[in-house]
Amino acid sequence: MKKIINDPKTVVAESLRGLALAHADVLRVEDDPAIVVRVDAPLAGKVAVISGGGSGHEPLHGGFVGQGMLAAAVPGAVFTSPTPDAVEAAVKATTGDAGALLIVKNYTGDVLNFETAAELAAAEGLDVRSVVIDDDVAVKDSTYTAGRRGVGGTVLLEKLTGAAAERGDSLDAVEALACKVIGQVRSIGVALTAPTVPHAGEPSFALADDEIEFGIGIHGEPGIEKTPAVSADELVARMIEAVVSDLPFADGDKVLLFTNSMGGTPLVELYLAHGIAERLLAERGIVVERRLVGPYITSLEMQGMSLTLLKLDDELTELWDAPVNTPALRWGV
């Protein structure tokens, strides 16, 4: 295993230290328990949108802390859910009278620990709600979940709810918006290689040079099947079919297309795939009105990609375009 690390036990702490130094204008890192918090927290008169999960998916979630997105992020160890006390600390550090919304990816540990934290915060008089995102179309159940997994749609959900909170929407309104987004977003992922978790020291699964893993999650778990490596045209066509047919998306729909690198796929390949996806959607009469391309929810150094489609309306488009100032997303400010 070759990685730019010192000790597998200190990877997350040292990474957070670097994040705080690199982006001190928008966030700060608090220790014991570790949380990433907006530099202007606690927020007065605005809903605190909070998310988190295992590390190894950077820039998710800490890279999305800042104006117009998350009030706080709670990082666990690599591919490991954060503890309830850390989530509770993030709530206390950011939440005022307007309350907080917890965005939880549908992985068993995340769901249980965030629910426990919400109960602890509520016992102290804070108004805390939670929503669970489950946008993966590949599997209904897995080693890590009951139901579908939360994957690429998480990035879009955090941006849209963060924008609503920034403009002053009530907790009821932000929660309702989150439920709307969850109902309209779908994702699929593929892997060309497996990631290597630092404390494990070996790839999470085996793939031959001429194989790909179709329907992967973001924690190094295998997908729904191994298939022979095919051309980009064939691969993207299968991914688009899986996503479009699930909602289903239809002729005339306006969408946001999110083409995501799982960490090791270079942009030259990612833009190639994005171009194919746009062409295939246009052939179906689906209108791509907004786009996001890049490594925004990763699985360490995994080579692979995911495609996410969100059905847009005027409100969601306005919220997507709203100013955001975070380490990983920044426009309009």
Short mmCIF file of C-alpha atoms in Angstrom, two decimals:
data_model
loop_
_atom_site.label_atom_id
_atom_site.label_comp_id
_atom_site.label_asym_id
_atom_site.label_seq_id
_atom_site.Cartn_x
_atom_site.Cartn_y
_atom_site.Cartn_z
CA MET A 1 0.00 0.00 0.00
CA LYS A 2 1.41 3.38 -1.05
CA LYS A 3 -0.38 6.44 0.34
CA ILE A 4 0.67 9.90 1.44
CA ILE A 5 0.02 9.26 5.12
CA ASN A 6 1.91 8.94 8.39
CA ASP A 7 -0.20 6.56 10.43
CA PRO A 8 -3.55 5.02 9.44
CA LYS A 9 -4.86 5.88 12.92
CA THR A 10 -4.24 9.62 12.45
CA VAL A 11 -5.23 10.09 8.81
CA VAL A 12 -8.54 11.83 9.51
CA ALA A 13 -7.24 14.11 12.27
CA GLU A 14 -4.27 15.24 10.17
CA SER A 15 -6.45 15.77 7.11
CA LEU A 16 -8.88 17.91 9.11
CA ARG A 17 -5.98 19.99 10.37
CA GLY A 18 -4.99 20.72 6.79
CA LEU A 19 -8.57 21.49 5.78
CA ALA A 20 -8.84 24.05 8.57
CA LEU A 21 -5.59 25.76 7.57
CA ALA A 22 -6.44 25.83 3.88
CA HIS A 23 -9.96 27.25 4.33
CA ALA A 24 -9.86 29.30 7.51
CA ASP A 25 -11.95 31.98 5.78
CA VAL A 26 -15.05 29.76 5.70
CA LEU A 27 -14.72 27.04 8.36
CA ARG A 28 -13.07 25.92 11.55
CA VAL A 29 -12.37 22.46 12.97
CA GLU A 30 -13.17 21.63 16.58
CA ASP A 31 -11.59 18.64 18.30
CA ASP A 32 -12.76 15.93 20.69
CA PRO A 33 -15.11 15.17 19.11
CA ALA A 34 -14.00 16.29 15.67
CA ILE A 35 -16.48 18.49 13.80
CA VAL A 36 -16.18 20.96 10.91
CA VAL A 37 -18.17 24.15 11.50
CA ARG A 38 -18.93 27.33 9.59
CA VAL A 39 -16.66 30.10 10.76
CA ASP A 40 -19.69 32.28 11.62
CA ALA A 41 -21.48 29.58 13.67
CA PRO A 42 -23.66 29.45 15.68
CA LEU A 43 -26.18 30.71 13.15
CA ALA A 44 -28.70 33.31 14.28
CA GLY A 45 -32.21 33.11 12.83
CA LYS A 46 -31.36 30.49 10.20
CA VAL A 47 -31.78 26.74 10.04
CA ALA A 48 -28.52 24.84 10.54
CA VAL A 49 -28.12 22.17 7.85
CA ILE A 50 -25.80 19.46 9.16
CA SER A 51 -24.49 16.30 7.55
CA GLY A 52 -21.66 13.84 7.96
CA GLY A 53 -20.47 10.29 7.64
CA GLY A 54 -17.30 8.31 7.29
CA SER A 55 -14.23 10.02 5.92
CA GLY A 56 -12.72 8.98 2.61
CA HIS A 57 -15.41 10.66 0.47
CA GLU A 58 -13.80 14.10 0.30
CA PRO A 59 -14.81 16.76 -0.41
CA LEU A 60 -18.02 15.31 1.08
CA HIS A 61 -18.86 16.44 3.77
CA GLY A 62 -16.36 18.89 5.26
CA GLY A 63 -15.64 20.49 1.90
CA PHE A 64 -19.25 21.63 1.70
CA VAL A 65 -19.27 23.61 4.95
CA GLY A 66 -19.78 27.33 4.42
CA GLN A 67 -22.17 30.01 3.27
CA GLY A 68 -25.11 28.63 1.31
CA MET A 69 -24.49 24.99 2.13
CA LEU A 70 -23.69 23.15 5.39
CA ALA A 71 -23.50 24.74 8.81
CA ALA A 72 -21.45 21.77 10.03
CA ALA A 73 -20.10 18.39 8.97
CA VAL A 74 -19.33 15.43 11.21
CA PRO A 75 -16.46 13.22 10.00
CA GLY A 76 -16.09 9.65 11.18
CA ALA A 77 -13.09 7.44 10.66
CA VAL A 78 -12.55 6.25 7.07
CA PHE A 79 -15.77 4.57 5.87
CA THR A 80 -17.07 4.58 9.47
CA SER A 81 -20.09 6.44 10.80
CA PRO A 82 -19.48 9.32 13.20
CA THR A 83 -20.55 8.79 16.79
CA PRO A 84 -23.75 10.29 18.25
CA ASP A 85 -21.80 12.57 20.60
CA ALA A 86 -19.97 14.10 17.63
CA VAL A 87 -23.23 14.73 15.77
CA GLU A 88 -24.72 16.24 18.92
CA ALA A 89 -21.67 18.50 19.28
CA ALA A 90 -22.20 19.76 15.71
CA VAL A 91 -25.85 20.52 16.49
CA LYS A 92 -24.95 22.44 19.64
CA ALA A 93 -22.19 24.39 17.86
CA THR A 94 -24.45 25.66 15.08
CA THR A 95 -28.11 25.58 16.06
CA GLY A 96 -30.19 28.49 17.27
CA ASP A 97 -33.91 29.13 17.59
CA ALA A 98 -34.53 28.26 13.91
CA GLY A 99 -33.56 24.63 14.52
CA ALA A 100 -31.48 22.15 12.54
CA LEU A 101 -31.94 19.68 9.71
CA LEU A 102 -29.74 16.57 9.67
CA ILE A 103 -29.01 15.08 6.25
CA VAL A 104 -28.27 11.38 6.61
CA LYS A 105 -27.09 8.98 3.92
CA ASN A 106 -28.94 5.67 4.10
CA TYR A 107 -26.28 3.53 5.73
CA THR A 108 -27.25 1.69 8.89
CA GLY A 109 -24.64 3.20 11.19
CA ASP A 110 -25.27 6.74 9.96
CA VAL A 111 -29.04 6.41 10.41
CA LEU A 112 -28.79 5.01 13.94
CA ASN A 113 -26.15 7.46 15.16
CA PHE A 114 -27.79 10.56 13.69
CA GLU A 115 -31.17 9.51 15.11
CA THR A 116 -29.62 9.09 18.56
CA ALA A 117 -27.99 12.51 18.31
CA ALA A 118 -31.28 14.12 17.26
CA GLU A 119 -32.98 12.60 20.29
CA LEU A 120 -30.23 13.86 22.60
CA ALA A 121 -30.45 17.37 21.16
CA ALA A 122 -34.24 17.38 21.36
CA ALA A 123 -34.01 16.44 25.04
CA GLU A 124 -32.10 19.68 25.54
CA GLY A 125 -34.82 21.73 23.87
CA LEU A 126 -33.43 22.03 20.34
CA ASP A 127 -35.71 21.55 17.33
CA VAL A 128 -33.86 18.97 15.24
CA ARG A 129 -35.27 17.06 12.26
CA SER A 130 -33.58 14.50 10.03
CA VAL A 131 -34.04 13.25 6.48
CA VAL A 132 -32.52 10.13 4.91
CA ILE A 133 -31.36 10.17 1.31
CA ASP A 134 -31.49 6.90 -0.65
CA ASP A 135 -30.87 7.81 -4.30
CA ASP A 136 -28.89 4.74 -5.44
CA VAL A 137 -30.83 2.71 -8.02
CA ALA A 138 -28.49 -0.30 -7.99
CA VAL A 139 -29.62 -2.18 -4.88
CA LYS A 140 -32.55 -2.23 -2.47
CA ASP A 141 -30.51 -3.73 0.38
CA SER A 142 -26.80 -4.24 0.99
CA THR A 143 -24.28 -5.08 3.68
CA TYR A 144 -24.46 -1.47 4.81
CA THR A 145 -28.14 -0.59 4.37
CA ALA A 146 -31.76 -1.50 4.76
CA GLY A 147 -33.14 -0.10 1.54
CA ARG A 148 -31.29 1.91 -1.06
CA ARG A 149 -27.96 3.58 -0.37
CA GLY A 150 -27.37 7.31 -0.16
CA VAL A 151 -24.79 8.34 -2.76
CA GLY A 152 -24.24 11.19 -5.26
CA GLY A 153 -27.58 12.86 -4.67
CA THR A 154 -26.31 13.83 -1.23
CA VAL A 155 -24.17 16.59 -2.74
CA LEU A 156 -27.16 18.14 -4.51
CA LEU A 157 -29.37 17.81 -1.44
CA GLU A 158 -26.83 19.60 0.74
CA LYS A 159 -26.52 22.46 -1.75
CA LEU A 160 -30.26 22.95 -2.21
CA THR A 161 -31.25 22.75 1.44
CA GLY A 162 -28.29 24.92 2.39
CA ALA A 163 -29.46 27.59 -0.06
CA ALA A 164 -32.98 27.46 1.36
CA ALA A 165 -31.65 27.82 4.89
CA GLU A 166 -29.40 30.69 3.82
CA ARG A 167 -32.33 32.69 2.44
CA GLY A 168 -34.15 32.27 5.75
CA ASP A 169 -36.65 29.49 5.10
CA SER A 170 -38.24 27.91 8.18
CA LEU A 171 -37.29 24.45 9.40
CA ASP A 172 -40.61 23.10 8.13
CA ALA A 173 -39.90 24.55 4.69
CA VAL A 174 -36.30 23.28 4.54
CA GLU A 175 -37.41 19.81 5.63
CA ALA A 176 -40.18 19.76 3.01
CA LEU A 177 -37.71 20.84 0.34
CA ALA A 178 -35.33 18.06 1.35
CA CYS A 179 -38.10 15.47 1.01
CA LYS A 180 -38.95 16.86 -2.42
CA VAL A 181 -35.33 16.59 -3.60
CA ILE A 182 -34.99 13.04 -2.25
CA GLY A 183 -38.04 12.06 -4.25
CA GLN A 184 -36.65 13.48 -7.49
CA VAL A 185 -32.98 12.39 -7.52
CA ARG A 186 -31.45 9.09 -8.68
CA SER A 187 -27.86 7.81 -9.03
CA ILE A 188 -25.78 4.88 -10.29
CA GLY A 189 -22.06 4.17 -9.89
CA VAL A 190 -19.39 1.96 -11.47
CA ALA A 191 -15.83 1.04 -10.48
CA LEU A 192 -12.77 0.19 -12.53
CA THR A 193 -10.64 -0.44 -9.44
CA ALA A 194 -11.32 -0.92 -5.75
CA PRO A 195 -10.23 1.55 -3.05
CA THR A 196 -7.72 0.67 -0.35
CA VAL A 197 -8.76 1.69 3.16
CA PRO A 198 -5.64 2.86 5.08
CA HIS A 199 -6.16 0.63 8.12
CA ALA A 200 -6.93 -2.40 5.90
CA GLY A 201 -3.94 -2.04 3.60
CA GLU A 202 -5.44 -3.93 0.66
CA PRO A 203 -8.15 -3.33 -1.95
CA SER A 204 -11.74 -3.76 -0.79
CA PHE A 205 -12.59 -6.18 -3.60
CA ALA A 206 -10.88 -7.87 -6.54
CA LEU A 207 -11.28 -6.88 -10.17
CA ALA A 208 -9.46 -8.30 -13.16
CA ASP A 209 -7.89 -5.89 -15.63
CA ASP A 210 -10.73 -6.51 -18.07
CA GLU A 211 -13.59 -6.21 -15.54
CA ILE A 212 -15.69 -3.41 -14.09
CA GLU A 213 -17.96 -3.45 -11.05
CA PHE A 214 -21.45 -2.13 -11.88
CA GLY A 215 -23.70 -0.60 -9.23
CA ILE A 216 -21.13 0.20 -6.53
CA GLY A 217 -21.68 2.31 -3.44
CA ILE A 218 -19.18 4.70 -1.88
CA HIS A 219 -17.65 2.54 0.87
CA GLY A 220 -15.65 0.10 -1.19
CA GLU A 221 -18.46 -2.43 -1.24
CA PRO A 222 -18.89 -4.42 -4.44
CA GLY A 223 -21.63 -3.57 -6.89
CA ILE A 224 -24.45 -5.73 -8.19
CA GLU A 225 -22.32 -7.53 -10.79
CA LYS A 226 -18.91 -7.79 -12.41
CA THR A 227 -19.07 -7.23 -16.15
CA PRO A 228 -16.49 -7.13 -18.95
CA ALA A 229 -14.95 -3.71 -19.57
CA VAL A 230 -16.75 -2.00 -22.45
CA SER A 231 -16.46 1.25 -24.38
CA ALA A 232 -17.47 4.53 -22.74
CA ASP A 233 -20.48 4.72 -25.05
CA GLU A 234 -21.77 1.33 -23.90
CA LEU A 235 -21.03 1.95 -20.22
CA VAL A 236 -22.66 5.38 -20.03
CA ALA A 237 -25.67 4.14 -22.02
CA ARG A 238 -26.26 1.40 -19.44
CA MET A 239 -25.86 3.86 -16.56
CA ILE A 240 -28.27 6.35 -18.12
CA GLU A 241 -30.84 3.61 -18.72
CA ALA A 242 -30.62 2.51 -15.08
CA VAL A 243 -31.17 6.03 -13.76
CA VAL A 244 -33.74 7.31 -16.24
CA SER A 245 -35.97 4.25 -16.01
CA ASP A 246 -36.07 4.26 -12.22
CA LEU A 247 -37.88 7.54 -11.45
CA PRO A 248 -38.78 7.48 -14.34
CA PHE A 249 -37.54 10.58 -16.13
CA ALA A 250 -39.53 11.51 -19.23
CA ASP A 251 -39.44 13.50 -22.45
CA GLY A 252 -39.56 17.20 -21.59
CA ASP A 253 -38.15 16.88 -18.07
CA LYS A 254 -35.58 19.47 -17.05
CA VAL A 255 -32.72 18.03 -15.03
CA LEU A 256 -29.42 18.65 -13.30
CA LEU A 257 -26.80 16.13 -14.46
CA PHE A 258 -24.03 15.40 -11.96
CA THR A 259 -21.10 13.43 -13.40
CA ASN A 260 -18.88 12.44 -10.50
CA SER A 261 -15.39 10.91 -10.25
CA MET A 262 -15.03 8.31 -7.50
CA GLY A 263 -11.58 9.72 -6.78
CA GLY A 264 -9.17 8.15 -9.27
CA THR A 265 -10.84 8.87 -12.60
CA PRO A 266 -9.20 11.83 -14.36
CA LEU A 267 -11.20 14.71 -15.74
CA VAL A 268 -10.31 13.86 -19.34
CA GLU A 269 -12.33 10.64 -18.95
CA LEU A 270 -15.02 12.27 -16.83
CA TYR A 271 -15.75 15.03 -19.35
CA LEU A 272 -15.82 12.41 -22.10
CA ALA A 273 -18.45 10.45 -20.16
CA HIS A 274 -20.40 13.60 -19.36
CA GLY A 275 -20.61 14.49 -23.05
CA ILE A 276 -21.99 11.05 -23.84
CA ALA A 277 -24.54 11.33 -21.04
CA GLU A 278 -25.76 14.71 -22.28
CA ARG A 279 -26.15 13.33 -25.82
CA LEU A 280 -28.10 10.30 -24.62
CA LEU A 281 -30.41 12.42 -22.49
CA ALA A 282 -31.04 14.81 -25.39
CA GLU A 283 -32.01 11.84 -27.55
CA ARG A 284 -34.68 11.02 -24.96
CA GLY A 285 -35.94 14.62 -24.92
CA ILE A 286 -34.59 15.21 -21.40
CA VAL A 287 -33.23 18.74 -21.07
CA VAL A 288 -30.01 19.22 -19.09
CA GLU A 289 -30.40 22.70 -17.58
CA ARG A 290 -27.69 22.52 -14.93
CA ARG A 291 -24.49 20.49 -14.62
CA LEU A 292 -21.84 19.52 -12.09
CA VAL A 293 -18.72 17.61 -13.17
CA GLY A 294 -15.85 16.57 -10.93
CA PRO A 295 -14.79 14.58 -7.86
CA TYR A 296 -17.37 15.70 -5.29
CA ILE A 297 -18.31 12.44 -3.53
CA THR A 298 -15.44 10.00 -3.74
CA SER A 299 -14.35 6.60 -2.47
CA LEU A 300 -10.69 7.26 -1.68
CA GLU A 301 -8.65 6.55 -4.84
CA MET A 302 -11.21 4.33 -6.56
CA GLN A 303 -11.20 4.63 -10.35
CA GLY A 304 -14.80 4.89 -11.42
CA MET A 305 -17.67 7.30 -11.77
CA SER A 306 -21.27 7.92 -10.85
CA LEU A 307 -24.11 9.65 -12.65
CA THR A 308 -26.84 11.51 -10.78
CA LEU A 309 -29.99 13.02 -12.24
CA LEU A 310 -32.21 15.49 -10.38
CA LYS A 311 -35.54 16.56 -11.85
CA LEU A 312 -35.62 20.37 -11.72
CA ASP A 313 -38.34 22.97 -11.38
CA ASP A 314 -38.08 26.75 -11.04
CA GLU A 315 -37.55 26.64 -7.28
CA LEU A 316 -34.80 24.03 -7.39
CA THR A 317 -33.04 25.81 -10.24
CA GLU A 318 -33.10 29.08 -8.30
CA LEU A 319 -31.70 27.40 -5.20
CA TRP A 320 -28.96 25.66 -7.21
CA ASP A 321 -27.91 29.00 -8.70
CA ALA A 322 -27.90 30.76 -5.30
CA PRO A 323 -24.51 31.90 -3.97
CA VAL A 324 -22.36 29.31 -2.26
CA ASN A 325 -18.96 29.70 -0.61
CA THR A 326 -17.36 26.44 0.53
CA PRO A 327 -13.99 24.80 -0.12
CA ALA A 328 -15.45 22.57 -2.86
CA LEU A 329 -18.32 24.60 -4.32
CA ARG A 330 -18.04 28.34 -4.80
CA TRP A 331 -20.04 30.64 -7.06
CA GLY A 332 -22.05 33.84 -6.94
CA VAL A 333 -20.13 35.41 -4.05
#
